[in-house]
Amino acid sequence: MPDDGPTPLTGRRLLVGVTGGIAAYKAALLVRLLVGDGADVHVVLSRGARAFVGPTTFEGLTGNAVRSEAWEDVPDATHVELGRTADAVVVYPATAHTLAKLAHGFADDLLTTTALAATGPLVLAPAMHAEMWEHPATRANVDVLVARGADVVGPATGPLMGGDRGVGRVVEPETVRDHLVTLLAPGADRTPAAVPGPLSDVRLLVTAGGTREALDPVRFLGNRSSGRMGFAVAEAAAERGADVVLIAAPTDLPTPAGVRRVDVVSARDLDAAVRAHEGAVDAVVMAAAVADFRPEDTLPTKWRRTDGPPTVRLVANPDVLAGVVERRGAAPRPVVVGFAAQTGDLEAAAAAKLADKGVDLLVANDVAAAGIGFESAENAVLVLHRDGARRDVPRAAKRLVADVVVDELHTALRRTAGAQDGTGA
Ligand code: CTP
């Protein structure tokens, strides 16, 4: 019986896989919470998990037998039965090794065979050392699992095994329980933004599109930016759970799901909107093509042909990006991402611009290259980090390029996390 009346977990059949990390002891607390909600919980321990916890605790908590190997109940085909009938499979904690096995469909123990037979949602709570979490192999495995629809909850930042601190700590049992409640609620929205993702504690400000500087009521100075790159970044971040405000210069693009949009027209409007939001965010991504100059005067009435060719004097607009960097000063947040549209030697120009602008991350693209960049659905970029790390993204759909940019931003945010809370974590 549930402790406090029915919840979306009452009567649900949940499979909790426990794998071999020090956080395995916390799985007992998770199981206790789920049983308290009235769920029928079945626990499967990996071989590694048995080095940390034993089956007796889980059998006592759930009233169900705890198994590890696929061959323990061959006639009953336990793995198929458990997988098919589970309303959700949760792996808590999920080690790097188990993530790798799940990503590639390995089935060498009861947990992985069951996961292959399962048809319901798969929830993974990774736990490992920061270096392992950040390793490209783990990043790639997580990307594969997320692309296949798995929900990755965490990891959190905090103390790790062996006295270290950093990202890689398993999220608290309550977080996973709350996630399951959202996931299994009747009529639950299964769009990615509705459930916590790896960026669920990140607030992001993205600017996109080309600003317009009015000459008269019907004419403006503009540029060829379509806004697609910035919109794709906003969408990719929101899908990973970030809280995203998108400041959009004029464009017909639809607002990505889960994103809050603020429409602006000119560089000065954009500057004001950025100032209004920058203090409340962890990162600012400046993908907008901001006009460097505007007409000194905007005519109140339409300039007519019979008035003859006008002479337009231009004055400088604020450098919005420079303003964000300047106001941030020595503080670690917001992390600032600049975009640079370059021609000529991309690498040299990008490195110079990174230093010049004082940004944490610079995304440079060669606007002279055929078929990419402005007004195109594709792009190819070079991402440079302040500490010298770099990533080349060959020509691909802007949405895929945006995924990589968001990955790199996630890395930059993790790097500054220690400076942020002053603990070195
Ligand atoms: N940017 C800005 N405000 C401006 C101009 C540009 O915030 N008035 C930001 C853009 O959003 C982008 C980066 O600066 O992130 C673009 O830099 P770049 O295209 O190189 O433009 P400039 O800084 O103007 O450099 P240059 O004129 O030397 O090419």
PDB file of N, CA and C in Angstrom, residues 267-268 270-271 274-275 286 290-292 316-327 353 356-357 359:
ATOM      1  N   ALA A 267      19.506  46.239 -33.161  1.00  0.00           N
ATOM      2  CA  ALA A 267      20.634  45.882 -32.285  1.00  0.00           C
ATOM      3  C   ALA A 267      20.417  46.457 -30.885  1.00  0.00           C
ATOM      4  N   ARG A 268      19.865  47.666 -30.829  1.00  0.00           N
ATOM      5  CA  ARG A 268      19.662  48.264 -29.504  1.00  0.00           C
ATOM      6  C   ARG A 268      18.560  47.546 -28.726  1.00  0.00           C
ATOM      7  N   LEU A 270      17.966  44.386 -29.053  1.00  0.00           N
ATOM      8  CA  LEU A 270      18.590  43.126 -28.662  1.00  0.00           C
ATOM      9  C   LEU A 270      19.500  43.339 -27.448  1.00  0.00           C
ATOM     10  N   ASP A 271      20.227  44.449 -27.481  1.00  0.00           N
ATOM     11  CA  ASP A 271      21.114  44.771 -26.361  1.00  0.00           C
ATOM     12  C   ASP A 271      20.297  44.908 -25.062  1.00  0.00           C
ATOM     13  N   VAL A 274      19.122  41.484 -23.861  1.00  0.00           N
ATOM     14  CA  VAL A 274      20.227  40.699 -23.286  1.00  0.00           C
ATOM     15  C   VAL A 274      20.540  41.206 -21.879  1.00  0.00           C
ATOM     16  N   ARG A 275      20.605  42.519 -21.721  1.00  0.00           N
ATOM     17  CA  ARG A 275      20.887  43.078 -20.384  1.00  0.00           C
ATOM     18  C   ARG A 275      19.829  42.650 -19.371  1.00  0.00           C
ATOM     19  N   MET A 286      25.646  33.901 -28.214  1.00  0.00           N
ATOM     20  CA  MET A 286      25.374  35.029 -29.114  1.00  0.00           C
ATOM     21  C   MET A 286      25.445  34.573 -30.570  1.00  0.00           C
ATOM     22  N   VAL A 290      24.396  40.705 -35.407  1.00  0.00           N
ATOM     23  CA  VAL A 290      24.005  42.030 -34.915  1.00  0.00           C
ATOM     24  C   VAL A 290      24.622  43.091 -35.821  1.00  0.00           C
ATOM     25  N   ALA A 291      23.811  44.030 -36.276  1.00  0.00           N
ATOM     26  CA  ALA A 291      24.343  45.096 -37.147  1.00  0.00           C
ATOM     27  C   ALA A 291      25.313  45.959 -36.350  1.00  0.00           C
ATOM     28  N   ASP A 292      26.490  46.166 -36.892  1.00  0.00           N
ATOM     29  CA  ASP A 292      27.481  46.995 -36.202  1.00  0.00           C
ATOM     30  C   ASP A 292      27.145  48.480 -36.302  1.00  0.00           C
ATOM     31  N   ALA A 316      27.729  53.893 -34.828  1.00  0.00           N
ATOM     32  CA  ALA A 316      28.003  52.549 -34.286  1.00  0.00           C
ATOM     33  C   ALA A 316      26.900  52.077 -33.347  1.00  0.00           C
ATOM     34  N   ASN A 317      26.587  50.790 -33.437  1.00  0.00           N
ATOM     35  CA  ASN A 317      25.686  50.131 -32.487  1.00  0.00           C
ATOM     36  C   ASN A 317      26.504  49.585 -31.329  1.00  0.00           C
ATOM     37  N   PRO A 318      25.864  49.279 -30.216  1.00  0.00           N
ATOM     38  CA  PRO A 318      26.616  48.627 -29.139  1.00  0.00           C
ATOM     39  C   PRO A 318      27.119  47.270 -29.589  1.00  0.00           C
ATOM     40  N   ASP A 319      28.301  46.877 -29.098  1.00  0.00           N
ATOM     41  CA  ASP A 319      28.765  45.504 -29.287  1.00  0.00           C
ATOM     42  C   ASP A 319      28.174  44.718 -28.116  1.00  0.00           C
ATOM     43  N   VAL A 320      27.122  43.975 -28.392  1.00  0.00           N
ATOM     44  CA  VAL A 320      26.347  43.318 -27.334  1.00  0.00           C
ATOM     45  C   VAL A 320      27.215  42.293 -26.602  1.00  0.00           C
ATOM     46  N   LEU A 321      27.917  41.507 -27.384  1.00  0.00           N
ATOM     47  CA  LEU A 321      28.771  40.456 -26.819  1.00  0.00           C
ATOM     48  C   LEU A 321      29.843  41.058 -25.903  1.00  0.00           C
ATOM     49  N   ALA A 322      30.491  42.123 -26.384  1.00  0.00           N
ATOM     50  CA  ALA A 322      31.543  42.761 -25.586  1.00  0.00           C
ATOM     51  C   ALA A 322      30.959  43.265 -24.269  1.00  0.00           C
ATOM     52  N   GLY A 323      29.717  43.761 -24.331  1.00  0.00           N
ATOM     53  CA  GLY A 323      29.063  44.267 -23.118  1.00  0.00           C
ATOM     54  C   GLY A 323      28.851  43.160 -22.088  1.00  0.00           C
ATOM     55  N   VAL A 324      28.417  41.992 -22.554  1.00  0.00           N
ATOM     56  CA  VAL A 324      28.186  40.865 -21.632  1.00  0.00           C
ATOM     57  C   VAL A 324      29.506  40.476 -20.969  1.00  0.00           C
ATOM     58  N   VAL A 325      30.562  40.373 -21.787  1.00  0.00           N
ATOM     59  CA  VAL A 325      31.877  39.977 -21.262  1.00  0.00           C
ATOM     60  C   VAL A 325      32.374  41.021 -20.254  1.00  0.00           C
ATOM     61  N   GLU A 326      32.187  42.286 -20.587  1.00  0.00           N
ATOM     62  CA  GLU A 326      32.671  43.358 -19.707  1.00  0.00           C
ATOM     63  C   GLU A 326      31.915  43.366 -18.375  1.00  0.00           C
ATOM     64  N   ARG A 327      30.606  43.263 -18.427  1.00  0.00           N
ATOM     65  CA  ARG A 327      29.819  43.311 -17.189  1.00  0.00           C
ATOM     66  C   ARG A 327      30.072  42.074 -16.327  1.00  0.00           C
ATOM     67  N   LYS A 353      39.978  36.007 -32.788  1.00  0.00           N
ATOM     68  CA  LYS A 353      38.691  36.545 -32.320  1.00  0.00           C
ATOM     69  C   LYS A 353      38.360  36.061 -30.910  1.00  0.00           C
ATOM     70  N   ASP A 356      40.407  38.149 -28.643  1.00  0.00           N
ATOM     71  CA  ASP A 356      39.976  39.531 -28.746  1.00  0.00           C
ATOM     72  C   ASP A 356      38.656  39.775 -28.019  1.00  0.00           C
ATOM     73  N   LYS A 357      37.725  38.836 -28.169  1.00  0.00           N
ATOM     74  CA  LYS A 357      36.381  39.033 -27.618  1.00  0.00           C
ATOM     75  C   LYS A 357      36.291  38.628 -26.150  1.00  0.00           C
ATOM     76  N   VAL A 359      35.724  35.655 -24.969  1.00  0.00           N
ATOM     77  CA  VAL A 359      34.648  34.681 -24.755  1.00  0.00           C
ATOM     78  C   VAL A 359      35.224  33.348 -24.285  1.00  0.00           C
TER      79      VAL A 359
END
